[in-house]
C-alpha cells in the first residue's frame, strides 16, 4: 500500500519568488465575496465607528417650549376665551336711506361670525349702542352711527353727520351702494335724557377645542445566538453600554429613533377626519395577528397653527435681506398686536431662514450689504484679534422680544430638511392658568404641552419591556429577545392664534 498523494497541498513548500506585499495578501472588506480571512496579513482596523452625521437625534423642541402632564381619558378638551368687544366682519349693507331719518339697514353676514361654518342666529348689538363702520376693501371708516332698532340678524343705524348715498350729506364709497360689505364694531352708546336703560345683556361664550391621544409603538428583536456573537466594531451607545456586541447598537438606535418619533408625531400629527375630530376614525387592518382598529389621528403643532393660528408664506429674507425682510417681519408684528400681544416669543427656524433673520438685523446697522457696511454686528471695539460674531440669538422689535434658535428637525436631510415647505415657527413664551384635575388646584401651563395617558395602575408616557427567553427575560419558549416600546400621547396647542408658521413661497 502507498499514499496516492500528500493531501490537498504538496508536501514541499515553495517560497515566494519576490519579497513584497501584494494586494491579494490583505483582507478585502469591499469585494463583496465574503471578506476572506484566509490571508496572512491583518489590516489596521479602526474599531470605533466614525460619527459622520454628528448627533443624529432631532428631539428637544418640545422640552424647550412645553411640558408633559398625565391624562386619564380618550380625549382632552379645553376652552379658550373669545374677544371682549363686539365686532362683525363683512356685514352686508342691505339698504340705504337718504331721507331725514338718516339711517341705513345693515344685515349681519351669517357666514362671517365666530368661526367658519357656524351660523349667527342672533347678534350682540343692542339699541342705543354707537357703532363704527369701515370699508372691507380699503379699511377706511365709512360712517359712525347709533343703533335705532334691531332684529335677530339686522340692525337699523342712524348715521352721524350726514346721509348715505347721493343725498345732501357725505356719501359712502360706491362699493357699498345698494348692497356692499362693511366691517362694524361697537365703541360705546348714546342715550337721550330720561331714557330707559340698555335693553338686554351680553352673555359671554367660549370656544372649545379638543384633541385625542395617539398610540405609538416600535420594537427590536434578535435571536439568542446573535446576542452571544461578537463583531470587530466596538459599540458605544448613548446609554453608556459598550462592547463588541452589535445588537447593543441596534437596540440603542431603535430607542433613539422611537424617542424622535414621539416628538415628530406631536409636530406632524393630523386628524383622520379634520372636519370631525371627535369621530370614531377609519378602520384599518394591521395584519393577521391584529383585529381591525379605528384610527382617529391627532392634531399636531403644524395642523393646529394651520387651522387656528397664523401662516406667513414667502418671508422676504432671501430676496431682500434688508428693508424687505424687515417690512415682512413688521407685518407679522402688526398681526401679533391683533392677537394676544405676548411680549416674549421663541423663533425655531430652518438654517436658511435663520440666516435671513441674521442678515435682516445686520442690515439695519450697516445700511444693507453694500461694500461700505461696517463689519460690526454689536457694540464692541473691532480689532484684529477679535473673532466677529455674524449671528444673533435674540433681538427686540417694537414691544416684542424674540429669541432665535436653529431647529434641527427642519435642517436634517432625513426629516423636514428633505422639503422646503416649512421654514420655521414662532412660539409664544407665555403660560395659561388652568385647573388640573390630577392635582386638584390651579396651575400654570405653557401654551404648548403634551398630555399622556396615565392612571394609578398604568403609566403610558414611555413604556419599554423585554419578552422572550434571552437577555434576562423568560416569558416564553421563543429563542429570541424582543424589546418593545409604547407611548400614548397628544399635543395641546392652546391660544394657537399667537403662533406663526413660516412657510415657503
Short mmCIF file of C-alpha atoms in Angstrom, two decimals:
data_model
loop_
_atom_site.label_atom_id
_atom_site.label_comp_id
_atom_site.label_asym_id
_atom_site.label_seq_id
_atom_site.Cartn_x
_atom_site.Cartn_y
_atom_site.Cartn_z
CA UNK A 1 0.00 0.00 0.00
CA UNK A 2 1.17 3.56 -0.63
CA UNK A 3 -0.05 7.20 -0.48
CA UNK A 4 -1.93 8.26 -3.52
CA UNK A 5 -0.97 11.90 -2.83
CA UNK A 6 0.12 14.09 0.04
CA UNK A 7 -3.29 15.68 0.65
CA UNK A 8 -4.70 18.92 -0.65
CA UNK A 9 -1.31 20.66 -0.67
CA UNK A 10 2.05 19.41 -1.90
CA UNK A 11 4.47 18.19 0.72
CA UNK A 12 7.14 20.70 -0.26
CA UNK A 13 6.96 24.43 0.46
CA UNK A 14 7.82 26.75 -2.41
CA UNK A 15 8.92 30.21 -1.19
CA UNK A 16 7.73 33.36 -2.96
CA UNK A 17 9.94 34.44 -5.78
CA UNK A 18 9.86 38.10 -4.70
CA UNK A 19 9.75 39.60 -1.22
CA UNK A 20 6.94 42.16 -1.46
CA UNK A 21 3.42 42.93 -0.21
CA UNK A 22 0.64 42.11 -2.59
CA UNK A 23 -2.98 43.34 -2.70
CA UNK A 24 -4.15 39.75 -2.53
CA UNK A 25 -2.42 39.28 0.83
CA UNK A 26 -4.72 41.71 2.70
CA UNK A 27 -8.22 41.28 3.99
CA UNK A 28 -10.58 42.79 1.46
CA UNK A 29 -13.73 44.10 3.13
CA UNK A 30 -15.16 45.68 0.00
CA UNK A 31 -15.01 42.97 -2.65
CA UNK A 32 -18.41 41.55 -1.78
CA UNK A 33 -17.11 37.98 -1.80
CA UNK A 34 -17.30 37.17 1.90
CA UNK A 35 -14.29 39.03 3.31
CA UNK A 36 -11.65 36.35 3.08
CA UNK A 37 -9.94 35.74 6.43
CA UNK A 38 -7.61 33.12 4.90
CA UNK A 39 -4.94 35.75 4.18
CA UNK A 40 -1.81 36.06 6.26
CA UNK A 41 -1.77 39.85 6.75
CA UNK A 42 -4.07 41.63 9.21
CA UNK A 43 -5.29 45.12 8.24
CA UNK A 44 -5.18 48.09 10.57
CA UNK A 45 -8.70 48.23 11.96
CA UNK A 46 -10.46 51.24 13.43
CA UNK A 47 -12.75 49.51 15.87
CA UNK A 48 -14.98 52.51 16.62
CA UNK A 49 -17.46 53.91 14.14
CA UNK A 50 -16.91 57.41 12.76
CA UNK A 51 -19.79 59.71 13.70
CA UNK A 52 -20.01 61.36 10.29
CA UNK A 53 -23.53 62.75 10.92
CA UNK A 54 -22.82 64.06 14.41
CA UNK A 55 -25.72 63.89 16.82
CA UNK A 56 -28.37 62.22 14.68
CA UNK A 57 -31.33 62.81 17.01
CA UNK A 58 -33.62 65.75 16.30
CA UNK A 59 -35.54 65.87 19.60
CA UNK A 60 -35.53 68.64 22.15
CA UNK A 61 -38.01 71.13 20.70
CA UNK A 62 -40.90 70.22 23.00
CA UNK A 63 -38.63 70.00 26.02
CA UNK A 64 -37.62 73.62 25.43
CA UNK A 65 -41.08 75.13 24.99
CA UNK A 66 -43.51 72.74 26.67
CA UNK A 67 -44.22 70.32 29.45
CA UNK A 68 -45.69 66.84 29.88
CA UNK A 69 -48.70 66.06 32.08
CA UNK A 70 -50.86 62.95 32.59
CA UNK A 71 -54.45 62.46 31.46
CA UNK A 72 -56.99 59.71 32.14
CA UNK A 73 -59.30 59.91 29.14
CA UNK A 74 -59.50 59.27 25.40
CA UNK A 75 -59.94 62.97 24.81
CA UNK A 76 -58.61 66.23 26.22
CA UNK A 77 -60.90 69.27 25.99
CA UNK A 78 -60.06 72.87 26.74
CA UNK A 79 -61.81 76.19 26.24
CA UNK A 80 -60.38 79.48 25.09
CA UNK A 81 -61.71 83.00 25.64
CA UNK A 82 -63.37 84.86 22.83
CA UNK A 83 -62.70 88.52 22.17
CA UNK A 84 -64.09 91.03 24.63
CA UNK A 85 -65.59 93.55 22.22
CA UNK A 86 -68.47 93.10 19.78
CA UNK A 87 -67.48 93.20 16.11
CA UNK A 88 -68.60 91.60 12.86
CA UNK A 89 -66.70 91.31 9.60
CA UNK A 90 -68.14 91.74 6.13
CA UNK A 91 -71.64 92.69 7.18
CA UNK A 92 -73.97 93.20 4.26
CA UNK A 93 -75.42 96.69 3.67
CA UNK A 94 -78.96 95.69 2.73
CA UNK A 95 -80.46 99.17 2.37
CA UNK A 96 -79.50 102.85 2.44
CA UNK A 97 -81.88 105.70 3.08
CA UNK A 98 -81.28 109.35 2.14
CA UNK A 99 -84.34 110.70 3.93
CA UNK A 100 -84.40 112.80 7.08
CA UNK A 101 -84.18 109.76 9.34
CA UNK A 102 -80.56 109.42 8.30
CA UNK A 103 -80.45 105.67 8.72
CA UNK A 104 -79.24 102.60 6.89
CA UNK A 105 -80.21 98.98 7.50
CA UNK A 106 -77.35 96.52 7.89
CA UNK A 107 -77.87 92.77 7.58
CA UNK A 108 -75.26 90.87 9.61
CA UNK A 109 -73.42 88.38 7.41
CA UNK A 110 -74.17 84.97 8.94
CA UNK A 111 -71.17 83.28 7.28
CA UNK A 112 -68.55 85.50 8.93
CA UNK A 113 -69.04 85.11 12.66
CA UNK A 114 -67.40 83.13 15.46
CA UNK A 115 -65.76 80.51 13.27
CA UNK A 116 -66.14 79.13 9.73
CA UNK A 117 -69.29 77.08 9.33
CA UNK A 118 -71.01 78.46 12.48
CA UNK A 119 -74.13 80.45 11.63
CA UNK A 120 -75.04 83.50 13.69
CA UNK A 121 -78.61 83.11 14.93
CA UNK A 122 -78.62 86.33 16.94
CA UNK A 123 -76.12 89.17 17.03
CA UNK A 124 -74.99 91.02 20.17
CA UNK A 125 -75.51 94.62 19.01
CA UNK A 126 -78.14 96.44 21.11
CA UNK A 127 -80.29 99.54 20.72
CA UNK A 128 -78.59 102.75 21.80
CA UNK A 129 -75.07 101.49 21.11
CA UNK A 130 -72.76 103.50 18.89
CA UNK A 131 -71.00 101.67 16.08
CA UNK A 132 -68.26 102.35 13.55
CA UNK A 133 -68.47 101.02 10.00
CA UNK A 134 -65.44 100.66 7.73
CA UNK A 135 -64.95 99.57 4.15
CA UNK A 136 -63.81 95.96 3.83
CA UNK A 137 -61.58 96.58 0.82
CA UNK A 138 -59.81 99.79 1.87
CA UNK A 139 -60.18 99.75 5.67
CA UNK A 140 -61.33 103.38 5.59
CA UNK A 141 -64.02 104.48 8.03
CA UNK A 142 -67.35 104.77 6.25
CA UNK A 143 -69.62 106.15 8.93
CA UNK A 144 -70.38 106.18 12.64
CA UNK A 145 -73.91 105.85 13.94
CA UNK A 146 -76.25 104.91 16.76
CA UNK A 147 -78.41 101.79 16.64
CA UNK A 148 -82.14 102.63 16.47
CA UNK A 149 -83.67 99.19 16.12
CA UNK A 150 -82.63 95.55 15.95
CA UNK A 151 -83.85 92.12 14.95
CA UNK A 152 -82.09 88.80 15.33
CA UNK A 153 -79.89 89.37 12.27
CA UNK A 154 -80.24 93.08 11.39
CA UNK A 155 -79.84 96.49 12.97
CA UNK A 156 -81.05 99.94 11.89
CA UNK A 157 -78.38 102.60 12.29
CA UNK A 158 -78.92 106.37 12.44
CA UNK A 159 -75.86 107.90 10.81
CA UNK A 160 -73.91 110.73 12.42
CA UNK A 161 -73.02 113.68 10.20
CA UNK A 162 -74.97 113.07 7.02
CA UNK A 163 -76.69 110.59 4.80
CA UNK A 164 -75.74 107.59 2.77
CA UNK A 165 -75.74 107.59 -0.98
CA UNK A 166 -76.09 110.65 -3.14
CA UNK A 167 -78.06 112.78 -0.68
CA UNK A 168 -77.14 116.09 0.83
CA UNK A 169 -74.62 114.65 3.26
CA UNK A 170 -71.27 112.95 2.73
CA UNK A 171 -71.83 109.66 0.86
CA UNK A 172 -70.25 106.24 1.22
CA UNK A 173 -67.91 104.53 -1.24
CA UNK A 174 -69.55 103.25 -4.38
CA UNK A 175 -68.70 99.67 -3.33
CA UNK A 176 -71.27 99.99 -0.51
CA UNK A 177 -74.02 101.47 -2.65
CA UNK A 178 -77.06 99.19 -2.70
CA UNK A 179 -75.67 96.00 -1.13
CA UNK A 180 -71.98 96.34 -0.31
CA UNK A 181 -69.99 94.93 2.59
CA UNK A 182 -68.56 96.66 5.64
CA UNK A 183 -66.91 95.81 8.94
CA UNK A 184 -68.72 97.02 12.05
CA UNK A 185 -67.83 97.21 15.74
CA UNK A 186 -69.40 98.74 18.87
CA UNK A 187 -67.46 101.54 20.55
CA UNK A 188 -69.99 102.89 23.10
CA UNK A 189 -73.58 104.12 23.46
CA UNK A 190 -75.60 107.32 23.16
CA UNK A 191 -78.91 107.83 25.07
CA UNK A 192 -81.19 110.81 25.46
CA UNK A 193 -82.23 112.45 28.71
CA UNK A 194 -84.67 110.49 30.84
CA UNK A 195 -84.49 107.41 28.63
CA UNK A 196 -84.68 103.81 29.79
CA UNK A 197 -81.55 101.81 30.39
CA UNK A 198 -79.86 99.44 27.98
CA UNK A 199 -82.13 96.65 26.76
CA UNK A 200 -80.74 93.16 27.10
CA UNK A 201 -77.31 91.99 28.15
CA UNK A 202 -74.45 90.06 26.60
CA UNK A 203 -73.76 86.54 27.82
CA UNK A 204 -70.09 85.64 27.32
CA UNK A 205 -69.29 82.47 25.43
CA UNK A 206 -66.14 80.46 24.90
CA UNK A 207 -64.67 78.41 22.10
CA UNK A 208 -63.97 74.77 22.79
CA UNK A 209 -61.19 72.66 21.30
CA UNK A 210 -60.22 69.04 21.78
CA UNK A 211 -57.54 66.54 20.88
CA UNK A 212 -57.15 62.77 21.16
CA UNK A 213 -54.01 60.82 22.04
CA UNK A 214 -52.35 58.55 19.53
CA UNK A 215 -50.58 55.29 20.32
CA UNK A 216 -47.00 54.95 19.12
CA UNK A 217 -45.22 51.59 19.04
CA UNK A 218 -41.88 50.15 17.98
CA UNK A 219 -39.76 47.10 18.80
CA UNK A 220 -36.39 45.47 18.31
CA UNK A 221 -35.90 41.70 18.01
CA UNK A 222 -32.80 39.48 17.96
CA UNK A 223 -32.34 35.73 18.25
CA UNK A 224 -30.42 34.20 21.11
CA UNK A 225 -27.41 33.11 19.05
CA UNK A 226 -26.64 36.59 17.75
CA UNK A 227 -26.71 38.07 21.26
CA UNK A 228 -23.64 35.94 22.03
CA UNK A 229 -21.80 36.75 18.79
CA UNK A 230 -19.09 39.39 18.85
CA UNK A 231 -18.01 41.62 15.99
CA UNK A 232 -14.91 43.62 15.24
CA UNK A 233 -16.72 47.01 15.52
CA UNK A 234 -16.76 48.46 19.02
CA UNK A 235 -20.20 49.69 20.04
CA UNK A 236 -20.73 52.69 22.31
CA UNK A 237 -24.33 53.69 22.97
CA UNK A 238 -25.91 56.81 24.42
CA UNK A 239 -26.98 54.77 27.45
CA UNK A 240 -23.34 54.07 28.34
CA UNK A 241 -23.20 50.49 27.05
CA UNK A 242 -20.05 49.48 25.20
CA UNK A 243 -18.53 46.34 23.78
CA UNK A 244 -18.39 44.26 20.61
CA UNK A 245 -21.99 43.01 20.67
CA UNK A 246 -23.71 44.53 17.64
CA UNK A 247 -27.22 44.05 18.99
CA UNK A 248 -26.47 46.68 21.64
CA UNK A 249 -26.18 49.24 18.87
CA UNK A 250 -29.37 48.02 17.19
CA UNK A 251 -31.32 48.22 20.41
CA UNK A 252 -29.92 51.67 21.22
CA UNK A 253 -30.74 53.10 17.81
CA UNK A 254 -34.26 51.69 17.97
CA UNK A 255 -34.75 53.52 21.25
CA UNK A 256 -33.31 56.78 19.89
CA UNK A 257 -35.46 56.53 16.78
CA UNK A 258 -38.56 55.96 18.91
CA UNK A 259 -37.68 58.99 21.06
CA UNK A 260 -37.60 61.13 17.93
CA UNK A 261 -40.87 59.63 16.72
CA UNK A 262 -42.52 60.83 19.94
CA UNK A 263 -41.63 64.43 19.14
CA UNK A 264 -42.11 64.30 15.37
CA UNK A 265 -45.57 62.80 15.82
CA UNK A 266 -46.60 65.66 18.08
CA UNK A 267 -45.42 68.13 15.45
CA UNK A 268 -46.77 66.43 12.32
CA UNK A 269 -49.91 64.57 13.51
CA UNK A 270 -53.24 65.17 11.77
CA UNK A 271 -56.80 64.01 12.32
CA UNK A 272 -58.09 61.29 10.05
CA UNK A 273 -61.26 63.37 9.68
CA UNK A 274 -60.29 67.04 10.08
CA UNK A 275 -63.92 68.20 9.88
CA UNK A 276 -64.92 65.99 12.81
CA UNK A 277 -62.02 65.27 15.21
CA UNK A 278 -64.36 63.52 17.65
CA UNK A 279 -65.41 60.91 15.08
CA UNK A 280 -64.54 57.27 15.64
CA UNK A 281 -61.95 57.32 12.88
CA UNK A 282 -61.32 54.98 9.97
CA UNK A 283 -60.85 51.23 10.32
CA UNK A 284 -57.56 49.66 9.23
CA UNK A 285 -56.30 46.09 9.36
CA UNK A 286 -52.86 45.80 10.94
CA UNK A 287 -52.14 42.25 9.82
CA UNK A 288 -53.29 38.72 10.56
CA UNK A 289 -52.29 38.90 14.23
CA UNK A 290 -54.39 42.01 14.80
CA UNK A 291 -58.03 42.87 14.54
CA UNK A 292 -59.30 45.83 12.58
CA UNK A 293 -58.86 49.02 14.62
CA UNK A 294 -60.16 52.57 14.47
CA UNK A 295 -57.51 55.17 13.71
CA UNK A 296 -58.57 58.71 14.63
CA UNK A 297 -55.26 60.51 14.33
CA UNK A 298 -54.40 63.56 16.40
CA UNK A 299 -53.76 67.28 15.96
CA UNK A 300 -50.09 68.16 15.82
CA UNK A 301 -48.43 71.56 16.04
CA UNK A 302 -48.41 72.32 12.31
CA UNK A 303 -52.05 71.26 11.88
CA UNK A 304 -53.15 73.38 14.86
CA UNK A 305 -51.41 76.50 13.55
CA UNK A 306 -52.80 75.95 10.05
CA UNK A 307 -56.33 75.59 11.47
CA UNK A 308 -56.36 78.25 14.20
CA UNK A 309 -53.10 80.18 14.01
CA UNK A 310 -51.21 82.43 11.61
CA UNK A 311 -49.42 81.22 8.49
CA UNK A 312 -46.91 83.53 6.79
CA UNK A 313 -45.73 82.50 3.32
CA UNK A 314 -42.71 83.77 1.45
CA UNK A 315 -40.69 85.61 4.08
CA UNK A 316 -38.64 88.11 2.04
CA UNK A 317 -35.30 87.46 3.74
CA UNK A 318 -33.75 85.58 0.83
CA UNK A 319 -34.74 88.10 -1.82
CA UNK A 320 -34.33 91.27 0.24
CA UNK A 321 -32.29 90.71 3.41
CA UNK A 322 -32.54 94.33 4.47
CA UNK A 323 -35.63 96.51 4.49
CA UNK A 324 -37.69 93.97 2.53
CA UNK A 325 -37.37 91.31 5.20
CA UNK A 326 -37.89 93.89 7.94
CA UNK A 327 -41.08 95.02 6.25
CA UNK A 328 -42.37 91.45 6.21
CA UNK A 329 -41.44 90.98 9.85
CA UNK A 330 -43.19 94.21 10.81
CA UNK A 331 -46.29 92.85 9.10
CA UNK A 332 -46.06 89.83 11.41
CA UNK A 333 -45.75 92.14 14.43
CA UNK A 334 -48.86 94.05 13.41
CA UNK A 335 -50.74 90.78 13.28
CA UNK A 336 -49.44 89.83 16.75
CA UNK A 337 -50.84 93.14 18.01
CA UNK A 338 -54.28 91.95 16.90
CA UNK A 339 -53.85 88.71 18.85
CA UNK A 340 -52.61 88.24 22.41
CA UNK A 341 -49.61 90.59 22.06
CA UNK A 342 -47.40 88.27 24.12
CA UNK A 343 -44.14 90.08 24.70
CA UNK A 344 -41.63 87.20 24.64
CA UNK A 345 -41.52 84.73 21.76
CA UNK A 346 -39.26 81.95 20.52
CA UNK A 347 -38.28 81.55 16.86
CA UNK A 348 -37.39 77.99 15.77
CA UNK A 349 -36.09 78.33 12.25
CA UNK A 350 -34.50 76.41 9.42
CA UNK A 351 -30.92 77.29 8.60
CA UNK A 352 -31.78 79.43 5.58
CA UNK A 353 -34.46 81.37 7.44
CA UNK A 354 -32.23 81.85 10.48
CA UNK A 355 -29.57 83.36 8.21
CA UNK A 356 -32.24 85.59 6.66
CA UNK A 357 -33.06 86.91 10.13
CA UNK A 358 -29.36 87.50 10.85
CA UNK A 359 -28.99 89.42 7.60
CA UNK A 360 -32.17 91.39 8.30
CA UNK A 361 -30.91 92.55 11.69
CA UNK A 362 -27.36 93.21 10.49
CA UNK A 363 -28.59 95.32 7.60
CA UNK A 364 -30.17 97.80 9.99
CA UNK A 365 -26.81 98.84 11.46
CA UNK A 366 -24.76 98.78 8.28
CA UNK A 367 -27.26 100.09 5.78
CA UNK A 368 -27.51 96.89 3.81
CA UNK A 369 -24.86 94.73 2.26
CA UNK A 370 -23.05 97.42 0.38
CA UNK A 371 -19.27 97.49 0.36
CA UNK A 372 -19.32 100.33 2.88
CA UNK A 373 -21.13 98.28 5.51
CA UNK A 374 -19.28 98.13 8.79
CA UNK A 375 -18.19 94.63 9.87
CA UNK A 376 -19.65 95.00 13.31
CA UNK A 377 -22.89 93.46 14.45
CA UNK A 378 -22.73 94.69 18.03
CA UNK A 379 -21.47 97.42 20.28
CA UNK A 380 -17.77 96.46 20.60
CA UNK A 381 -14.34 97.69 19.54
CA UNK A 382 -13.40 95.85 16.36
CA UNK A 383 -9.74 94.85 16.50
CA UNK A 384 -7.69 92.34 14.55
CA UNK A 385 -7.61 89.73 17.31
CA UNK A 386 -11.36 89.53 17.75
CA UNK A 387 -13.50 86.82 16.18
CA UNK A 388 -16.54 88.55 14.74
CA UNK A 389 -19.96 87.15 15.56
CA UNK A 390 -22.21 87.38 12.50
CA UNK A 391 -25.21 85.78 14.17
CA UNK A 392 -27.88 86.87 16.60
CA UNK A 393 -29.53 84.81 19.31
CA UNK A 394 -32.11 87.44 20.20
CA UNK A 395 -33.42 90.87 19.32
CA UNK A 396 -36.19 93.32 20.19
CA UNK A 397 -38.54 94.95 17.74
CA UNK A 398 -41.32 97.27 18.85
CA UNK A 399 -42.57 95.97 22.19
CA UNK A 400 -41.63 92.33 21.48
CA UNK A 401 -38.59 90.26 22.41
CA UNK A 402 -37.55 87.37 20.18
CA UNK A 403 -35.11 84.56 20.94
CA UNK A 404 -33.89 82.76 17.85
CA UNK A 405 -32.53 79.25 17.53
CA UNK A 406 -31.99 76.70 14.77
CA UNK A 407 -34.45 73.81 14.66
CA UNK A 408 -32.57 70.70 13.65
CA UNK A 409 -35.77 68.98 12.58
CA UNK A 410 -36.08 71.48 9.71
CA UNK A 411 -32.44 71.03 8.64
CA UNK A 412 -31.82 67.27 8.86
CA UNK A 413 -31.72 65.67 5.41
CA UNK A 414 -33.70 62.67 6.61
CA UNK A 415 -36.59 64.70 8.11
CA UNK A 416 -38.06 68.10 7.14
CA UNK A 417 -34.76 69.03 5.53
CA UNK A 418 -35.92 66.95 2.58
CA UNK A 419 -38.53 69.54 1.60
CA UNK A 420 -38.87 73.31 1.63
CA UNK A 421 -42.45 73.67 2.88
CA UNK A 422 -41.82 74.72 6.49
CA UNK A 423 -39.28 77.47 7.21
CA UNK A 424 -39.88 77.90 10.93
CA UNK A 425 -42.36 78.55 13.69
CA UNK A 426 -42.89 81.37 16.19
CA UNK A 427 -43.93 80.07 19.61
CA UNK A 428 -45.12 82.39 22.41
CA UNK A 429 -43.26 82.01 25.70
CA UNK A 430 -46.29 82.72 27.86
CA UNK A 431 -48.36 80.43 30.09
CA UNK A 432 -52.03 79.99 30.90
CA UNK A 433 -53.73 79.20 34.20
CA UNK A 434 -55.94 76.11 34.22
CA UNK A 435 -57.46 73.76 36.79
CA UNK A 436 -55.56 70.48 36.98
CA UNK A 437 -57.79 67.51 37.79
CA UNK A 438 -54.87 65.36 38.93
CA UNK A 439 -53.56 67.94 41.39
CA UNK A 440 -56.89 69.45 42.37
CA UNK A 441 -55.62 73.02 42.06
CA UNK A 442 -54.88 75.76 39.55
CA UNK A 443 -51.51 75.51 37.83
CA UNK A 444 -49.76 77.45 35.09
CA UNK A 445 -49.08 75.57 31.88
CA UNK A 446 -47.26 76.56 28.72
CA UNK A 447 -49.42 77.19 25.67
CA UNK A 448 -47.75 74.14 24.15
CA UNK A 449 -47.68 70.94 26.22
CA UNK A 450 -48.00 67.16 25.86
CA UNK A 451 -50.66 65.06 27.59
CA UNK A 452 -50.02 61.34 28.03
CA UNK A 453 -52.27 58.55 29.30
CA UNK A 454 -51.65 57.52 32.91
CA UNK A 455 -53.52 56.27 35.96
CA UNK A 456 -52.68 54.72 39.31
CA UNK A 457 -52.04 51.34 37.68
CA UNK A 458 -50.79 52.26 34.20
CA UNK A 459 -48.32 54.89 33.01
CA UNK A 460 -48.17 55.10 29.21
CA UNK A 461 -45.88 58.09 28.94
CA UNK A 462 -42.94 55.91 27.87
CA UNK A 463 -43.13 52.14 28.27
CA UNK A 464 -40.41 49.64 27.38
CA UNK A 465 -40.25 45.95 28.25
CA UNK A 466 -38.39 42.77 27.24
CA UNK A 467 -40.05 39.50 26.25
CA UNK A 468 -38.68 36.13 25.10
CA UNK A 469 -36.12 33.78 26.62
CA UNK A 470 -32.93 35.79 26.03
CA UNK A 471 -31.35 38.73 27.83
CA UNK A 472 -32.76 38.01 31.25
CA UNK A 473 -36.40 37.68 30.16
CA UNK A 474 -38.09 34.27 30.45
CA UNK A 475 -41.64 34.84 29.28
CA UNK A 476 -42.00 32.22 26.52
CA UNK A 477 -40.14 29.46 24.65
CA UNK A 478 -39.07 31.63 21.72
CA UNK A 479 -35.28 31.67 21.39
CA UNK A 480 -35.15 35.43 20.94
CA UNK A 481 -35.33 38.74 22.76
CA UNK A 482 -37.90 41.37 21.84
CA UNK A 483 -37.63 44.90 23.22
CA UNK A 484 -40.94 46.75 22.84
CA UNK A 485 -41.68 50.45 23.12
CA UNK A 486 -45.05 52.18 23.54
CA UNK A 487 -46.42 55.62 24.29
CA UNK A 488 -49.89 57.17 24.14
CA UNK A 489 -49.93 60.95 23.93
CA UNK A 490 -51.21 64.05 22.21
CA UNK A 491 -50.19 67.69 21.92
CA UNK A 492 -52.30 70.52 23.32
CA UNK A 493 -51.80 73.75 21.39
CA UNK A 494 -53.60 76.46 23.32
CA UNK A 495 -54.02 80.02 22.05
CA UNK A 496 -52.86 78.99 18.58
CA UNK A 497 -53.74 82.48 17.37
CA UNK A 498 -50.44 83.62 18.93
CA UNK A 499 -48.35 81.13 16.91
CA UNK A 500 -46.91 81.87 13.47
CA UNK A 501 -45.95 79.20 10.95
CA UNK A 502 -43.39 80.29 8.34
CA UNK A 503 -43.90 78.55 5.01
CA UNK A 504 -42.00 78.71 1.75
CA UNK A 505 -43.31 80.84 -1.06
#
